Amino acid sequence: MAMQTPNPIDLLFGEMDKLGPGDDADTLYLLRSLPDHRFDVVVDAGCGAGRQTFVLADELKTLIDAVDSYQLFLDRLGRRANEKNLGQLVRRHCMDMKDIPSVFPTIDLLWAEGAAYNIGFANALTTWAKAIRPDGFAVVSELCWLRDKIPDAVRDFFRSGYLEMQSVQRNIATAEEAGYKLFNTYTLPNEAWVKGYYDILEPRAKSLVNHSDVAVRDFAVGTLKEIETFKIAEDSYGYVFYVLRRSN
């Protein structure tokens, strides 16, 4: 029997509620900032293990279509939804985010926390715009530069980490070009990066830097480098939520 290769993602993120920066309170704040609370078709794009999915389901009391391309995260989402008695309000779809319009042709609210970059922020907004009904909403968070002055080490990290990262103004222009009106922006506080995310990931990554599998070692080292970059960033970057209304 062959030894199965360990999966770095499962080793590092196993059983974590948060798979990226974010917090239930921030999700709820943004959801309650929307003017219209009657959303019939709600899609959580790149839902991961469902932290924000459960906030949406619990607050809106409507069916949430949770989309992710990683089945193991969706399996965990299903288990957690049942534990929280929200199973009947969550429907899981293992699929690529770019295929959302072909499966959900009319969306009232599209939610995407820290996931749009997987298919490119501009590409995601343009792709999803086809499916969001006029006056419907997209709430999408994206990693952005927050200042002009950026420490050299931080800029160097993102040259390989996320070269396409843009300023908030540039992303607003991108959203408008894609057919949205800006309703609001909201920057995730630093605490939402640390609490329940980096404070769990850091010790886990440290414990894996000497792992026998090279892919696991590399993933752990890369994660520690990311956390180190955040510590020296001087608030030069962050996750910004773009609350967007689909133009008529």
mmCIF file of C-alpha atoms in Angstrom:
data_model
loop_
_atom_site.group_PDB
_atom_site.id
_atom_site.type_symbol
_atom_site.label_atom_id
_atom_site.label_comp_id
_atom_site.label_asym_id
_atom_site.label_seq_id
_atom_site.Cartn_x
_atom_site.Cartn_y
_atom_site.Cartn_z
ATOM 1 C CA MET A 1 0.000 0.000 0.000
ATOM 2 C CA ALA A 2 1.474 3.333 -1.123
ATOM 3 C CA MET A 3 1.896 6.126 1.398
ATOM 4 C CA GLN A 4 -0.508 8.937 0.679
ATOM 5 C CA THR A 5 1.140 12.316 0.130
ATOM 6 C CA PRO A 6 0.102 14.722 2.900
ATOM 7 C CA ASN A 7 -1.986 17.694 1.749
ATOM 8 C CA PRO A 8 -0.406 20.956 3.007
ATOM 9 C CA ILE A 9 -3.780 22.759 3.025
ATOM 10 C CA ASP A 10 -5.395 20.098 5.217
ATOM 11 C CA LEU A 11 -2.432 19.985 7.599
ATOM 12 C CA LEU A 12 -2.325 23.737 8.047
ATOM 13 C CA PHE A 13 -6.033 24.634 7.906
ATOM 14 C CA GLY A 14 -7.620 21.434 9.253
ATOM 15 C CA GLU A 15 -10.746 22.146 11.349
ATOM 16 C CA MET A 16 -10.157 25.913 11.351
ATOM 17 C CA ASP A 17 -13.315 28.047 11.176
ATOM 18 C CA LYS A 18 -11.470 30.869 9.463
ATOM 19 C CA LEU A 19 -9.629 30.188 6.215
ATOM 20 C CA GLY A 20 -8.726 33.846 5.782
ATOM 21 C CA PRO A 21 -8.967 37.166 7.599
ATOM 22 C CA GLY A 22 -12.509 38.004 8.648
ATOM 23 C CA ASP A 23 -14.916 38.024 11.539
ATOM 24 C CA ASP A 24 -18.600 37.262 12.083
ATOM 25 C CA ALA A 25 -19.164 40.756 13.491
ATOM 26 C CA ASP A 26 -17.735 42.378 10.340
ATOM 27 C CA THR A 27 -19.799 40.127 8.068
ATOM 28 C CA LEU A 28 -22.938 40.975 10.020
ATOM 29 C CA TYR A 29 -22.156 44.710 10.028
ATOM 30 C CA LEU A 30 -21.819 44.695 6.234
ATOM 31 C CA LEU A 31 -24.921 42.593 5.727
ATOM 32 C CA ARG A 32 -26.974 44.944 7.898
ATOM 33 C CA SER A 33 -25.614 47.962 6.008
ATOM 34 C CA LEU A 34 -27.516 46.858 2.895
ATOM 35 C CA PRO A 35 -30.764 48.761 2.358
ATOM 36 C CA ASP A 36 -32.899 45.881 1.164
ATOM 37 C CA HIS A 37 -33.096 42.705 3.220
ATOM 38 C CA ARG A 38 -35.260 40.600 0.930
ATOM 39 C CA PHE A 39 -32.778 38.525 -1.009
ATOM 40 C CA ASP A 40 -34.213 35.437 -2.677
ATOM 41 C CA VAL A 41 -31.090 34.125 -4.422
ATOM 42 C CA VAL A 42 -27.944 34.472 -2.308
ATOM 43 C CA VAL A 43 -24.613 33.028 -3.489
ATOM 44 C CA ASP A 44 -21.549 32.795 -1.230
ATOM 45 C CA ALA A 45 -18.685 32.576 -3.747
ATOM 46 C CA GLY A 46 -15.525 30.873 -2.509
ATOM 47 C CA CYS A 47 -17.274 29.962 0.731
ATOM 48 C CA GLY A 48 -14.457 27.814 2.169
ATOM 49 C CA ALA A 49 -15.564 26.080 5.360
ATOM 50 C CA GLY A 50 -18.510 28.452 5.688
ATOM 51 C CA ARG A 51 -17.730 30.910 8.474
ATOM 52 C CA GLN A 52 -19.543 33.775 6.704
ATOM 53 C CA THR A 53 -22.088 31.402 5.108
ATOM 54 C CA PHE A 54 -23.545 30.703 8.549
ATOM 55 C CA VAL A 55 -23.778 34.429 9.365
ATOM 56 C CA LEU A 56 -25.676 35.012 6.094
ATOM 57 C CA ALA A 57 -28.017 32.057 6.673
ATOM 58 C CA ASP A 58 -28.714 32.934 10.295
ATOM 59 C CA GLU A 59 -29.382 36.614 9.581
ATOM 60 C CA LEU A 60 -31.316 36.357 6.309
ATOM 61 C CA LYS A 61 -33.189 33.115 7.130
ATOM 62 C CA THR A 62 -33.048 32.264 3.444
ATOM 63 C CA LEU A 63 -31.292 29.583 1.403
ATOM 64 C CA ILE A 64 -27.599 30.314 0.834
ATOM 65 C CA ASP A 65 -25.934 28.698 -2.178
ATOM 66 C CA ALA A 66 -22.369 28.020 -1.006
ATOM 67 C CA VAL A 67 -19.855 27.664 -3.840
ATOM 68 C CA ASP A 68 -16.290 26.385 -3.533
ATOM 69 C CA SER A 69 -13.954 24.317 -5.689
ATOM 70 C CA TYR A 70 -12.484 22.370 -2.726
ATOM 71 C CA GLN A 71 -14.748 19.493 -1.699
ATOM 72 C CA LEU A 72 -13.104 18.941 1.702
ATOM 73 C CA PHE A 73 -14.035 22.481 2.778
ATOM 74 C CA LEU A 74 -17.605 21.919 1.561
ATOM 75 C CA ASP A 75 -17.807 18.641 3.510
ATOM 76 C CA ARG A 76 -16.786 20.470 6.674
ATOM 77 C CA LEU A 77 -19.265 23.248 5.881
ATOM 78 C CA GLY A 78 -22.032 20.629 5.661
ATOM 79 C CA ARG A 79 -21.126 19.108 9.024
ATOM 80 C CA ARG A 80 -20.899 22.500 10.720
ATOM 81 C CA ALA A 81 -24.190 23.671 9.194
ATOM 82 C CA ASN A 82 -25.949 20.657 10.725
ATOM 83 C CA GLU A 83 -24.309 21.260 14.110
ATOM 84 C CA LYS A 84 -25.605 24.844 14.015
ATOM 85 C CA ASN A 85 -29.097 23.726 12.897
ATOM 86 C CA LEU A 86 -28.627 25.649 9.648
ATOM 87 C CA GLY A 87 -28.410 22.611 7.360
ATOM 88 C CA GLN A 88 -31.746 23.343 5.677
ATOM 89 C CA LEU A 89 -30.591 26.875 4.807
ATOM 90 C CA VAL A 90 -27.327 25.936 3.067
ATOM 91 C CA ARG A 91 -26.908 24.254 -0.312
ATOM 92 C CA ARG A 92 -23.370 23.298 -1.343
ATOM 93 C CA HIS A 93 -21.922 23.391 -4.857
ATOM 94 C CA CYS A 94 -18.448 22.095 -5.732
ATOM 95 C CA MET A 95 -17.629 24.205 -8.767
ATOM 96 C CA ASP A 96 -15.461 26.988 -10.142
ATOM 97 C CA MET A 97 -16.511 30.540 -9.241
ATOM 98 C CA LYS A 98 -16.281 31.579 -12.876
ATOM 99 C CA ASP A 99 -19.198 29.246 -13.672
ATOM 100 C CA ILE A 100 -21.578 30.968 -11.241
ATOM 101 C CA PRO A 101 -23.615 32.807 -13.960
ATOM 102 C CA SER A 102 -24.401 29.583 -15.821
ATOM 103 C CA VAL A 103 -25.757 27.942 -12.629
ATOM 104 C CA PHE A 104 -27.337 31.024 -11.020
ATOM 105 C CA PRO A 105 -28.577 33.313 -13.816
ATOM 106 C CA THR A 106 -30.342 35.813 -11.497
ATOM 107 C CA ILE A 107 -28.686 36.619 -8.178
ATOM 108 C CA ASP A 108 -30.007 39.105 -5.613
ATOM 109 C CA LEU A 109 -26.918 39.079 -3.374
ATOM 110 C CA LEU A 110 -23.478 37.740 -4.225
ATOM 111 C CA TRP A 111 -21.082 37.520 -1.293
ATOM 112 C CA ALA A 112 -17.346 36.839 -1.697
ATOM 113 C CA GLU A 113 -14.953 37.223 1.241
ATOM 114 C CA GLY A 114 -11.291 37.004 0.285
ATOM 115 C CA ALA A 115 -12.020 34.769 -2.700
ATOM 116 C CA ALA A 116 -12.390 36.883 -5.853
ATOM 117 C CA TYR A 117 -8.624 36.992 -6.440
ATOM 118 C CA ASN A 118 -8.720 33.280 -7.323
ATOM 119 C CA ILE A 119 -10.112 34.222 -10.727
ATOM 120 C CA GLY A 120 -8.870 37.847 -10.635
ATOM 121 C CA PHE A 121 -10.786 40.718 -9.029
ATOM 122 C CA ALA A 122 -11.707 42.465 -12.306
ATOM 123 C CA ASN A 123 -12.520 39.169 -14.016
ATOM 124 C CA ALA A 124 -14.682 38.054 -11.067
ATOM 125 C CA LEU A 125 -16.694 41.290 -11.024
ATOM 126 C CA THR A 126 -17.212 41.238 -14.797
ATOM 127 C CA THR A 127 -18.152 37.547 -14.804
ATOM 128 C CA TRP A 128 -20.590 37.827 -11.900
ATOM 129 C CA ALA A 129 -22.177 41.056 -13.198
ATOM 130 C CA LYS A 130 -23.936 39.019 -15.903
ATOM 131 C CA ALA A 131 -25.887 37.157 -13.207
ATOM 132 C CA ILE A 132 -26.647 39.886 -10.640
ATOM 133 C CA ARG A 133 -30.049 41.402 -11.219
ATOM 134 C CA PRO A 134 -30.320 45.186 -11.693
ATOM 135 C CA ASP A 135 -30.183 46.814 -8.227
ATOM 136 C CA GLY A 136 -28.887 43.534 -6.791
ATOM 137 C CA PHE A 137 -25.757 43.588 -4.636
ATOM 138 C CA ALA A 138 -22.252 42.179 -4.713
ATOM 139 C CA VAL A 139 -20.249 42.350 -1.478
ATOM 140 C CA VAL A 140 -16.685 41.460 -2.381
ATOM 141 C CA SER A 141 -13.527 41.790 -0.284
ATOM 142 C CA GLU A 142 -10.148 42.214 -1.923
ATOM 143 C CA LEU A 143 -6.575 42.622 -0.747
ATOM 144 C CA CYS A 144 -5.538 46.218 -1.528
ATOM 145 C CA TRP A 145 -2.833 48.761 -0.992
ATOM 146 C CA LEU A 146 -4.067 51.240 1.618
ATOM 147 C CA ARG A 147 -1.251 53.801 1.424
ATOM 148 C CA ASP A 148 1.243 55.187 -1.074
ATOM 149 C CA LYS A 149 4.176 54.614 1.256
ATOM 150 C CA ILE A 150 4.839 50.878 1.482
ATOM 151 C CA PRO A 151 7.795 49.289 3.311
ATOM 152 C CA ASP A 152 10.246 47.736 0.816
ATOM 153 C CA ALA A 153 10.037 44.272 2.383
ATOM 154 C CA VAL A 154 6.251 44.334 2.073
ATOM 155 C CA ARG A 155 6.372 45.371 -1.568
ATOM 156 C CA ASP A 156 8.938 42.651 -2.253
ATOM 157 C CA PHE A 157 6.740 39.992 -0.643
ATOM 158 C CA PHE A 158 3.729 40.892 -2.769
ATOM 159 C CA ARG A 159 5.785 40.932 -5.977
ATOM 160 C CA SER A 160 5.567 37.159 -5.775
ATOM 161 C CA GLY A 161 2.608 36.942 -3.365
ATOM 162 C CA TYR A 162 0.069 39.036 -5.257
ATOM 163 C CA LEU A 163 1.560 41.154 -8.023
ATOM 164 C CA GLU A 164 -1.896 42.263 -9.254
ATOM 165 C CA MET A 165 -2.780 44.009 -5.980
ATOM 166 C CA GLN A 166 -4.260 47.485 -6.589
ATOM 167 C CA SER A 167 -5.190 50.601 -4.629
ATOM 168 C CA VAL A 168 -8.725 51.088 -3.324
ATOM 169 C CA GLN A 169 -9.372 53.839 -5.903
ATOM 170 C CA ARG A 170 -8.234 51.597 -8.746
ATOM 171 C CA ASN A 171 -10.536 48.793 -7.550
ATOM 172 C CA ILE A 172 -13.501 51.181 -7.312
ATOM 173 C CA ALA A 173 -12.835 52.229 -10.918
ATOM 174 C CA THR A 174 -12.628 48.546 -11.909
ATOM 175 C CA ALA A 175 -15.994 47.865 -10.246
ATOM 176 C CA GLU A 176 -17.612 50.819 -12.026
ATOM 177 C CA GLU A 177 -16.184 49.655 -15.358
ATOM 178 C CA ALA A 178 -17.717 46.225 -14.690
ATOM 179 C CA GLY A 179 -21.208 47.708 -14.295
ATOM 180 C CA TYR A 180 -21.601 48.444 -10.582
ATOM 181 C CA LYS A 181 -22.267 51.549 -8.510
ATOM 182 C CA LEU A 182 -20.253 51.851 -5.306
ATOM 183 C CA PHE A 183 -22.529 51.734 -2.281
ATOM 184 C CA ASN A 184 -19.858 51.593 0.430
ATOM 185 C CA THR A 185 -16.366 50.389 1.317
ATOM 186 C CA TYR A 186 -15.195 48.904 4.585
ATOM 187 C CA THR A 187 -11.654 47.983 5.639
ATOM 188 C CA LEU A 188 -11.281 44.887 7.760
ATOM 189 C CA PRO A 189 -9.660 45.768 11.126
ATOM 190 C CA ASN A 190 -6.263 44.214 11.926
ATOM 191 C CA GLU A 191 -7.815 42.168 14.704
ATOM 192 C CA ALA A 192 -9.804 40.203 12.098
ATOM 193 C CA TRP A 193 -6.495 38.984 10.640
ATOM 194 C CA VAL A 194 -5.069 37.864 13.960
ATOM 195 C CA LYS A 195 -7.919 36.515 16.093
ATOM 196 C CA GLY A 196 -8.826 32.973 15.112
ATOM 197 C CA TYR A 197 -6.643 33.111 11.997
ATOM 198 C CA TYR A 198 -2.977 34.140 12.251
ATOM 199 C CA ASP A 199 -2.878 33.323 15.983
ATOM 200 C CA ILE A 200 -3.793 29.716 15.087
ATOM 201 C CA LEU A 201 -1.881 29.486 11.816
ATOM 202 C CA GLU A 202 1.449 30.751 13.164
ATOM 203 C CA PRO A 203 2.084 27.982 15.724
ATOM 204 C CA ARG A 204 0.778 25.387 13.265
ATOM 205 C CA ALA A 205 3.110 26.595 10.535
ATOM 206 C CA LYS A 206 6.056 26.639 12.956
ATOM 207 C CA SER A 207 5.326 23.020 13.848
ATOM 208 C CA LEU A 208 5.436 22.039 10.150
ATOM 209 C CA VAL A 209 8.646 23.754 8.972
ATOM 210 C CA ASN A 210 10.638 20.538 9.533
ATOM 211 C CA HIS A 211 7.994 18.206 8.066
ATOM 212 C CA SER A 212 9.290 15.264 6.003
ATOM 213 C CA ASP A 213 7.288 16.382 2.931
ATOM 214 C CA VAL A 214 8.851 19.232 0.968
ATOM 215 C CA ALA A 215 5.477 20.672 -0.167
ATOM 216 C CA VAL A 216 4.312 20.882 3.448
ATOM 217 C CA ARG A 217 7.595 22.522 4.509
ATOM 218 C CA ASP A 218 7.378 25.086 1.702
ATOM 219 C CA PHE A 219 3.746 25.889 2.495
ATOM 220 C CA ALA A 220 4.570 26.352 6.191
ATOM 221 C CA VAL A 221 7.555 28.611 5.452
ATOM 222 C CA GLY A 222 5.487 30.675 3.002
ATOM 223 C CA THR A 223 2.737 31.088 5.598
ATOM 224 C CA LEU A 224 5.220 32.303 8.230
ATOM 225 C CA LYS A 225 6.651 34.774 5.708
ATOM 226 C CA GLU A 226 3.126 36.086 5.046
ATOM 227 C CA ILE A 227 2.464 36.539 8.773
ATOM 228 C CA GLU A 228 5.841 38.242 9.239
ATOM 229 C CA THR A 229 5.016 40.616 6.365
ATOM 230 C CA PHE A 230 1.710 41.517 8.018
ATOM 231 C CA LYS A 231 3.540 42.366 11.268
ATOM 232 C CA ILE A 232 5.860 44.858 9.551
ATOM 233 C CA ALA A 233 3.273 46.254 7.114
ATOM 234 C CA GLU A 234 2.509 49.515 8.980
ATOM 235 C CA ASP A 235 -1.101 49.279 7.715
ATOM 236 C CA SER A 236 0.084 49.585 4.107
ATOM 237 C CA TYR A 237 -2.326 46.883 2.907
ATOM 238 C CA GLY A 238 -5.497 45.210 4.044
ATOM 239 C CA TYR A 239 -8.754 43.600 3.023
ATOM 240 C CA VAL A 240 -11.304 46.104 1.778
ATOM 241 C CA PHE A 241 -14.945 45.206 1.242
ATOM 242 C CA TYR A 242 -16.564 46.750 -1.800
ATOM 243 C CA VAL A 243 -20.322 46.927 -1.339
ATOM 244 C CA LEU A 244 -21.541 47.204 -4.915
ATOM 245 C CA ARG A 245 -24.951 47.720 -6.436
ATOM 246 C CA ARG A 246 -25.540 46.396 -9.938
ATOM 247 C CA SER A 247 -26.336 49.277 -12.304
ATOM 248 C CA ASN A 248 -29.633 49.200 -14.168
#
